[in-house]
Each structure stands twice: as C-alpha cells, then as structure tokens.
Amino acid sequence: MECPHLCQLNGAKVANNPVLKWLTASPDFECSVCKSKKSSWICVHCGQVGCGRYVSGHAKQHFEQMAAHSLCFDSDSFAVFCYLCDDFVVNDTRTRLLHHLRKKFQSRNDPENCGHTQSQQNAQNMKSCGVAGKRKGSLENQQQSSKKMKAKQRLSKARAAGLRNLGNTCFMNAVLQSLSNIQQFSCYFKQLPALDKHRWNGSRTAIASAKRMTDGDALLAEELRKTMISLWEGSKSAISPESLFSVIWKVVPRFRGYQQQDAHEFLRYMLDRLHTELLGIVPNTIKRHNNTRNFLQSPTGKSTIVTSIFGGVLQNEVTCLVCRTESKKHDPFLDLSLDIPQMCSNGKNGVTEETVQSCHLSDCLSSFTELEELAETELYNCPNCKLKQRSTKRFWIRRLPNVLCLHLKRFRWNNFFRTKLDNYIEFPVKGLDMSSYVLSNMHETRGNACGSTLYDLAAVIVHHGNGAASGHYTSYATHEDSWHHFNDSSVTVCDEQTVSQSKAYILFYIRRELNLTPFTI
C-alpha cells in the first residue's frame, strides 16, 4: 500500500539519514535490547535495531515508545513496514530514500561485489601513492588467493532460491519450499503450460465446482506454477511471492492479513484448492511422451497430481462391544495427523525434560493405529443392536500414498489457552518402514497396498518458539542431493545430522517405489 506517513521523511536529506550512516559504520545486525541477530528491523527514523515479532518484538516496542517512529526496514527482505498503517509500504519519498536504503543493504549482503570494490579501491590507493609497481607481484598474489577463496565460497553456497517474507508469511514460505523440493510434485507444475481458467476440460461437476471457487482472475494453480519455475531458475538468491500471496488472499479468505498462521492448515487448504482447480482446469496440451496412460489423469477425471502424489486411504474399523458387530469405513487422506503420546508430553506444556520420556515417530504411528475404546460421549449407534453401545475403534492404512505427509500435533487446547508441545520426536531420515501400519490381508486391500512400504525423508517443516499464535517457521529439504535449510530469504546448506535433530512439525516422506495407479479422493 502507499503509506501517507512517508511525508515525515521528505524534509530530510538522504545523506543525513541515520540508517545510511549506521550502515556505513558496518555494525552487526543485532537487536539493541536482547542482542538477537534473528529477524532484524531497523527504524528508518533513528536507525535503532530491534528484533521482529516472532523473536521478542523489540522493534514494535520501539514504535510504541516513539509513536512518530512508525517506519522500519527489514534487513533480510529489504521491505519497509509502517506500524501506523499496519502494512508494507510500496511508495517512496521524493528523494527516493527507500531506494537508496535498499541499494545500500544489497551491497552489504553481496560479499563478492563488496570484496571486488574494496580490492579496486586498494589498487587505486596504491597507485596514487606511487607504490603500485613495487607491490604489483604481491597484489597479484592477493588477487589469486582472493579468487580461490571466492571459488570455495561459491561451492559452499546454496544453489536454491529463498522466498522473501511479506509480513509473517513464513508459514507459506516453509510449505512452498517443501513442495518445491518434492520432485514428483514440482516437476508436474514446472512442465505445465500457462493455465487458462476459461479452457475447461473435465466433468460438469468438476467444472462447476472449480468455477465457483475461481474469483475473478485468481487461479492458484497458475501462480504456483510460476513460483515453482522461479524457484528452480536459480537466477536470484530470493524471490518475492507477492502474486501468489495475493491470490491466496482472494481464494482463501482465512489467510487474509499479516497475522501468523498455522503451516499445516495452510498446506491442507492449498492442496484441497489445487485439487479442485485442476479437476476442471486441465489443459488439453498435456501429452504423454509414450503410449502408456498418464497416471496423473484417471479415466473418470477425478484424479489430479495432488491425489496421485499425496492421496492415501484409511480403513476405520468400529466394533460393538455388546454384539461384536464390525463396521468398516474407507476414508481418503492427504496427510496423517499424529498425536504425541502422553508418555512423551508430561510436565508443563510438555517441555520439562526430567519428566518426559524419549519419543520416536514409530510411537506416534503406533498410537494412531492402536485399538482404543470410545468414550461415553462417543457411543456407537450399532445397526445390529439398534442402540448406542460401547465400542472400540481402530485405524489401518489401506493404501499408502507416494508422498507420506505426517503432521505432529504439537498444539493443544488447555482450558482457554492453546499450548505447544516442544518435545523432540526422533524420526528416521532414511528407511521409514510403514509395513506395521498397513492392512496385511490382501483380500481386504485388493492389492491397493502392494509395493514398497519404505520411505525416505524429503522435507521437514519446523516451528520455532513456544507460543502457539506466534513463532517462526522454517523448513529443511533435499535440493540437488544435499540438505538445505530454508529460512525465508536465507538458504544455507546443512548436513543430515542437523535435519535429524530438528523438532519436526510436518514431515514429508517419499516412497522408494512409486505406485503410479490413478487415485481419486
């Protein structure tokens, strides 16, 4: 939005701006109160540095103390936020102050250009002093060593693009980076032609549903396609997903605004929306390169890339404890939400190490599939007894998905408050065996569970912080055969041990042998 409060800065000269002077002194980006170097925001009026809302919120506290200091600059995304407008700023001052600030920030964040500029300046100084010829050999040696050092830096640098934070959009960035690095999913969107919402190719029901969900020119699948392509181009260190976020605002009102959102809720809304859109908007130009049928499109037209990749089936078994009558129901799923067992979440908010037992992902899966007796408030209406009776319930996995998405329920309601279980849950990076949780009766499964039950980790979403309505999301994902940590604009290479020690919130596992049969949901 265009901020009217920028007029407060029109009278001052650019060279006298305290932020530019502060940047010239080359200090560290750390909060002036808590000394945190995470999520640094600089007051455009006075140059004071404060941490963001998901750390300790000292930048906002500075505004509350100095009401006239409403504008602050994000050191990571180069975005300017106005606390009085409660929105990000798109306009600039008459002297283009924000433009000069961004250029200064970019020069600081580009060490290669900075080093090159400094070496040129050193050379010019030496020439002006008349000693350039005498030290020519040493200068060449310095330049060669500098080139070698830069080459090493390039090898260690992450070759993946980050996503700029548009204002508490870390939940979206973590999900997008995870989906982008699931090859089967991202390749599909990258190879799609430009989607036209007026070119429909599906059943009447699917077309009508997709048209009802399409708001004006807003098409989530098309914007996701563009974002996926930009992320894999590698031409920028970070891209801004503004177009995608604006479409999300239009099609999913639940996520309008800049407040913190839940990454799992966003993932589910996004996958459901994509599935509905693609049912009615599948371009006729998608062709197979061989004579085999495209596994992404079933003859019934009810299968999409979403269900083919993430779709699985649960079998819900309910048994009456009086007459032993069994009832079986098949429920499709795109992810499994797993409770953290009580033995692993004792103590206040589940974080007291002395009282909490170590927990493994297999404990959560076993708890999900174990037999349990329904409470008195959940009596089963038995069709045989014609009465509500006590009963037992059990889940089995009837069909495994190609990408198994596991959501750990870290947030719980305690009276009127939502608390977080911050326990470490051990999980395998390679070789997750799901055979113990799948129906073993082949007649029951009709061959749907055939194939490999082994999975390897592809991505992890982590929630940092103790607050349920605050905190920060980042993700780990395998990109070009190496693990990367995606923290909004920042992308760094990491090792497998770092990933395995993270406190996972959402886990994405890829099946070693994909089952390419169409699947509807």
PDB file of C-alpha atoms in Angstrom, residues 183-342:
ATOM      1  CA  GLN A 183      10.388 -33.676  -7.336  1.00  0.00           C
ATOM      2  CA  GLN A 184       7.260 -35.524  -8.458  1.00  0.00           C
ATOM      3  CA  PHE A 185       5.097 -32.582  -7.440  1.00  0.00           C
ATOM      4  CA  SER A 186       7.203 -29.634  -8.603  1.00  0.00           C
ATOM      5  CA  CYS A 187       8.125 -31.184 -11.981  1.00  0.00           C
ATOM      6  CA  TYR A 188       4.458 -31.523 -12.855  1.00  0.00           C
ATOM      7  CA  PHE A 189       3.808 -27.804 -12.338  1.00  0.00           C
ATOM      8  CA  LYS A 190       7.048 -26.708 -13.998  1.00  0.00           C
ATOM      9  CA  GLN A 191       6.155 -28.650 -17.156  1.00  0.00           C
ATOM     10  CA  LEU A 192       2.591 -27.336 -17.334  1.00  0.00           C
ATOM     11  CA  PRO A 193       1.777 -24.742 -19.989  1.00  0.00           C
ATOM     12  CA  ALA A 194       0.244 -21.469 -18.873  1.00  0.00           C
ATOM     13  CA  LEU A 195      -3.137 -22.283 -17.371  1.00  0.00           C
ATOM     14  CA  ASP A 196      -6.211 -20.527 -18.750  1.00  0.00           C
ATOM     15  CA  LYS A 197      -9.208 -20.555 -16.451  1.00  0.00           C
ATOM     16  CA  HIS A 198     -11.515 -20.263 -19.484  1.00  0.00           C
ATOM     17  CA  ARG A 199     -10.230 -23.510 -21.038  1.00  0.00           C
ATOM     18  CA  TRP A 200     -12.042 -26.241 -19.158  1.00  0.00           C
ATOM     19  CA  ASN A 201     -11.535 -29.965 -19.666  1.00  0.00           C
ATOM     20  CA  GLY A 202     -13.302 -32.022 -17.024  1.00  0.00           C
ATOM     21  CA  SER A 203     -16.642 -33.331 -15.848  1.00  0.00           C
ATOM     22  CA  ARG A 204     -19.558 -30.909 -15.435  1.00  0.00           C
ATOM     23  CA  THR A 205     -19.445 -31.289 -11.661  1.00  0.00           C
ATOM     24  CA  ALA A 206     -15.701 -30.559 -11.509  1.00  0.00           C
ATOM     25  CA  ILE A 207     -16.040 -27.586 -13.867  1.00  0.00           C
ATOM     26  CA  ALA A 208     -18.898 -26.087 -11.869  1.00  0.00           C
ATOM     27  CA  SER A 209     -17.004 -26.563  -8.597  1.00  0.00           C
ATOM     28  CA  ALA A 210     -13.810 -25.010  -9.964  1.00  0.00           C
ATOM     29  CA  LYS A 211     -15.697 -22.063 -11.465  1.00  0.00           C
ATOM     30  CA  ARG A 212     -17.418 -21.369  -8.163  1.00  0.00           C
ATOM     31  CA  MET A 213     -14.048 -21.292  -6.418  1.00  0.00           C
ATOM     32  CA  THR A 214     -12.405 -19.077  -9.062  1.00  0.00           C
ATOM     33  CA  ASP A 215     -12.566 -15.428  -8.009  1.00  0.00           C
ATOM     34  CA  GLY A 216     -12.056 -13.123 -10.971  1.00  0.00           C
ATOM     35  CA  ASP A 217      -8.650 -13.839 -12.486  1.00  0.00           C
ATOM     36  CA  ALA A 218      -7.371 -15.589  -9.355  1.00  0.00           C
ATOM     37  CA  LEU A 219      -6.064 -19.052 -10.166  1.00  0.00           C
ATOM     38  CA  LEU A 220      -3.856 -20.620  -7.506  1.00  0.00           C
ATOM     39  CA  ALA A 221      -2.518 -23.384  -9.772  1.00  0.00           C
ATOM     40  CA  GLU A 222      -1.209 -20.845 -12.301  1.00  0.00           C
ATOM     41  CA  GLU A 223       0.536 -18.702  -9.678  1.00  0.00           C
ATOM     42  CA  LEU A 224       2.042 -21.801  -8.059  1.00  0.00           C
ATOM     43  CA  ARG A 225       3.343 -22.870 -11.486  1.00  0.00           C
ATOM     44  CA  LYS A 226       5.094 -19.507 -11.913  1.00  0.00           C
ATOM     45  CA  THR A 227       6.533 -19.658  -8.390  1.00  0.00           C
ATOM     46  CA  MET A 228       7.888 -23.174  -8.899  1.00  0.00           C
ATOM     47  CA  ILE A 229       9.614 -22.114 -12.125  1.00  0.00           C
ATOM     48  CA  SER A 230      11.150 -19.040 -10.466  1.00  0.00           C
ATOM     49  CA  LEU A 231      12.448 -21.078  -7.521  1.00  0.00           C
ATOM     50  CA  TRP A 232      14.245 -23.506  -9.825  1.00  0.00           C
ATOM     51  CA  GLU A 233      15.643 -20.952 -12.266  1.00  0.00           C
ATOM     52  CA  GLY A 234      18.433 -20.112  -9.824  1.00  0.00           C
ATOM     53  CA  SER A 235      18.874 -16.616 -11.247  1.00  0.00           C
ATOM     54  CA  LYS A 236      18.070 -14.881  -7.933  1.00  0.00           C
ATOM     55  CA  SER A 237      19.068 -15.543  -4.354  1.00  0.00           C
ATOM     56  CA  ALA A 238      15.487 -14.850  -3.231  1.00  0.00           C
ATOM     57  CA  ILE A 239      12.189 -14.182  -4.962  1.00  0.00           C
ATOM     58  CA  SER A 240       9.097 -12.378  -3.729  1.00  0.00           C
ATOM     59  CA  PRO A 241       5.889 -14.488  -3.809  1.00  0.00           C
ATOM     60  CA  GLU A 242       3.636 -11.403  -3.818  1.00  0.00           C
ATOM     61  CA  SER A 243       1.448 -12.569  -6.733  1.00  0.00           C
ATOM     62  CA  LEU A 244       0.860 -15.964  -5.172  1.00  0.00           C
ATOM     63  CA  PHE A 245       0.088 -14.443  -1.781  1.00  0.00           C
ATOM     64  CA  SER A 246      -2.408 -12.006  -3.301  1.00  0.00           C
ATOM     65  CA  VAL A 247      -4.219 -14.899  -4.999  1.00  0.00           C
ATOM     66  CA  ILE A 248      -4.311 -16.775  -1.697  1.00  0.00           C
ATOM     67  CA  TRP A 249      -5.942 -13.713  -0.126  1.00  0.00           C
ATOM     68  CA  LYS A 250      -8.633 -13.817  -2.824  1.00  0.00           C
ATOM     69  CA  VAL A 251      -9.391 -17.537  -2.910  1.00  0.00           C
ATOM     70  CA  VAL A 252      -8.896 -18.399   0.779  1.00  0.00           C
ATOM     71  CA  PRO A 253     -10.198 -15.542   2.985  1.00  0.00           C
ATOM     72  CA  ARG A 254      -8.989 -17.483   6.028  1.00  0.00           C
ATOM     73  CA  PHE A 255      -5.416 -16.321   5.309  1.00  0.00           C
ATOM     74  CA  ARG A 256      -6.040 -12.644   4.621  1.00  0.00           C
ATOM     75  CA  GLY A 257      -3.926 -10.233   6.620  1.00  0.00           C
ATOM     76  CA  TYR A 258      -0.419 -10.413   8.033  1.00  0.00           C
ATOM     77  CA  GLN A 259      -1.064 -12.315  11.237  1.00  0.00           C
ATOM     78  CA  GLN A 260       0.772 -15.573  11.931  1.00  0.00           C
ATOM     79  CA  GLN A 261      -0.947 -18.663  10.506  1.00  0.00           C
ATOM     80  CA  ASP A 262      -0.587 -22.397  11.016  1.00  0.00           C
ATOM     81  CA  ALA A 263       1.549 -24.077   8.348  1.00  0.00           C
ATOM     82  CA  HIS A 264      -0.442 -27.329   8.471  1.00  0.00           C
ATOM     83  CA  GLU A 265      -3.762 -25.543   7.961  1.00  0.00           C
ATOM     84  CA  PHE A 266      -2.276 -23.653   5.027  1.00  0.00           C
ATOM     85  CA  LEU A 267      -0.928 -26.862   3.484  1.00  0.00           C
ATOM     86  CA  ARG A 268      -4.355 -28.536   3.654  1.00  0.00           C
ATOM     87  CA  TYR A 269      -6.216 -25.522   2.263  1.00  0.00           C
ATOM     88  CA  MET A 270      -3.682 -25.218  -0.543  1.00  0.00           C
ATOM     89  CA  LEU A 271      -3.762 -28.889  -1.584  1.00  0.00           C
ATOM     90  CA  ASP A 272      -7.566 -29.006  -1.475  1.00  0.00           C
ATOM     91  CA  ARG A 273      -7.787 -25.860  -3.572  1.00  0.00           C
ATOM     92  CA  LEU A 274      -5.268 -27.125  -6.139  1.00  0.00           C
ATOM     93  CA  HIS A 275      -7.108 -30.443  -6.438  1.00  0.00           C
ATOM     94  CA  THR A 276     -10.456 -28.714  -7.076  1.00  0.00           C
ATOM     95  CA  GLU A 277      -8.976 -26.302  -9.625  1.00  0.00           C
ATOM     96  CA  LEU A 278      -7.112 -28.981 -11.550  1.00  0.00           C
ATOM     97  CA  LEU A 279     -10.220 -31.157 -11.819  1.00  0.00           C
ATOM     98  CA  GLY A 280     -11.828 -28.524 -14.023  1.00  0.00           C
ATOM     99  CA  ILE A 281      -8.750 -26.817 -15.471  1.00  0.00           C
ATOM    100  CA  VAL A 282      -6.556 -29.423 -17.123  1.00  0.00           C
ATOM    101  CA  PRO A 283      -5.082 -28.106 -20.401  1.00  0.00           C
ATOM    102  CA  ASN A 284      -5.576 -30.247 -23.479  1.00  0.00           C
ATOM    103  CA  THR A 285      -1.932 -29.642 -24.372  1.00  0.00           C
ATOM    104  CA  ILE A 286      -0.661 -32.031 -21.676  1.00  0.00           C
ATOM    105  CA  LYS A 287       0.588 -35.043 -23.642  1.00  0.00           C
ATOM    106  CA  ARG A 288       2.398 -38.223 -22.751  1.00  0.00           C
ATOM    107  CA  HIS A 289       5.753 -38.890 -24.420  1.00  0.00           C
ATOM    108  CA  ASN A 290       4.972 -42.589 -24.749  1.00  0.00           C
ATOM    109  CA  ASN A 291       1.970 -44.826 -25.348  1.00  0.00           C
ATOM    110  CA  THR A 292       1.294 -45.600 -21.683  1.00  0.00           C
ATOM    111  CA  ARG A 293      -1.606 -43.888 -19.939  1.00  0.00           C
ATOM    112  CA  ASN A 294      -0.809 -40.807 -17.906  1.00  0.00           C
ATOM    113  CA  PHE A 295      -1.025 -41.824 -14.263  1.00  0.00           C
ATOM    114  CA  LEU A 296      -1.920 -38.262 -13.314  1.00  0.00           C
ATOM    115  CA  GLN A 297      -5.232 -38.422 -15.158  1.00  0.00           C
ATOM    116  CA  SER A 298      -7.653 -41.262 -14.467  1.00  0.00           C
ATOM    117  CA  PRO A 299     -10.370 -42.275 -16.959  1.00  0.00           C
ATOM    118  CA  THR A 300     -13.008 -40.867 -14.591  1.00  0.00           C
ATOM    119  CA  GLY A 301     -11.315 -37.500 -14.499  1.00  0.00           C
ATOM    120  CA  LYS A 302     -11.313 -37.403 -10.709  1.00  0.00           C
ATOM    121  CA  SER A 303      -7.578 -37.822 -10.149  1.00  0.00           C
ATOM    122  CA  THR A 304      -5.096 -34.948 -10.076  1.00  0.00           C
ATOM    123  CA  ILE A 305      -1.426 -34.533  -9.260  1.00  0.00           C
ATOM    124  CA  VAL A 306      -2.477 -33.803  -5.653  1.00  0.00           C
ATOM    125  CA  THR A 307      -4.256 -37.120  -5.108  1.00  0.00           C
ATOM    126  CA  SER A 308      -1.747 -39.118  -7.168  1.00  0.00           C
ATOM    127  CA  ILE A 309       1.131 -37.866  -5.039  1.00  0.00           C
ATOM    128  CA  PHE A 310      -0.360 -37.326  -1.574  1.00  0.00           C
ATOM    129  CA  GLY A 311      -3.529 -39.446  -1.692  1.00  0.00           C
ATOM    130  CA  GLY A 312      -3.953 -42.487   0.558  1.00  0.00           C
ATOM    131  CA  VAL A 313      -6.827 -44.414   2.137  1.00  0.00           C
ATOM    132  CA  LEU A 314      -7.548 -45.227   5.773  1.00  0.00           C
ATOM    133  CA  GLN A 315      -9.757 -48.073   6.966  1.00  0.00           C
ATOM    134  CA  ASN A 316     -11.763 -47.132  10.039  1.00  0.00           C
ATOM    135  CA  GLU A 317     -12.941 -50.197  11.978  1.00  0.00           C
ATOM    136  CA  VAL A 318     -15.586 -49.832  14.715  1.00  0.00           C
ATOM    137  CA  THR A 319     -16.629 -52.904  16.759  1.00  0.00           C
ATOM    138  CA  CYS A 320     -19.651 -53.040  19.047  1.00  0.00           C
ATOM    139  CA  LEU A 321     -18.626 -54.441  22.454  1.00  0.00           C
ATOM    140  CA  VAL A 322     -22.079 -55.962  23.028  1.00  0.00           C
ATOM    141  CA  CYS A 323     -22.820 -57.924  19.859  1.00  0.00           C
ATOM    142  CA  ARG A 324     -19.302 -57.759  18.271  1.00  0.00           C
ATOM    143  CA  THR A 325     -20.690 -56.338  15.033  1.00  0.00           C
ATOM    144  CA  GLU A 326     -17.960 -54.733  12.917  1.00  0.00           C
ATOM    145  CA  SER A 327     -18.353 -51.662  10.776  1.00  0.00           C
ATOM    146  CA  LYS A 328     -15.688 -50.698   8.229  1.00  0.00           C
ATOM    147  CA  LYS A 329     -15.386 -47.337   6.538  1.00  0.00           C
ATOM    148  CA  HIS A 330     -12.818 -46.156   3.998  1.00  0.00           C
ATOM    149  CA  ASP A 331     -11.594 -42.578   4.373  1.00  0.00           C
ATOM    150  CA  PRO A 332      -9.273 -40.882   1.847  1.00  0.00           C
ATOM    151  CA  PHE A 333      -6.483 -38.702   3.248  1.00  0.00           C
ATOM    152  CA  LEU A 334      -3.793 -36.328   2.032  1.00  0.00           C
ATOM    153  CA  ASP A 335      -1.890 -36.315   5.335  1.00  0.00           C
ATOM    154  CA  LEU A 336      -1.972 -38.042   8.717  1.00  0.00           C
ATOM    155  CA  SER A 337      -2.220 -36.003  11.918  1.00  0.00           C
ATOM    156  CA  LEU A 338      -0.452 -37.877  14.724  1.00  0.00           C
ATOM    157  CA  ASP A 339      -0.879 -37.298  18.451  1.00  0.00           C
ATOM    158  CA  ILE A 340       2.268 -37.141  20.553  1.00  0.00           C
ATOM    159  CA  PRO A 341       1.811 -39.959  23.120  1.00  0.00           C
ATOM    160  CA  GLN A 342       1.069 -38.915  26.695  1.00  0.00           C
TER     161      GLN A 342
END
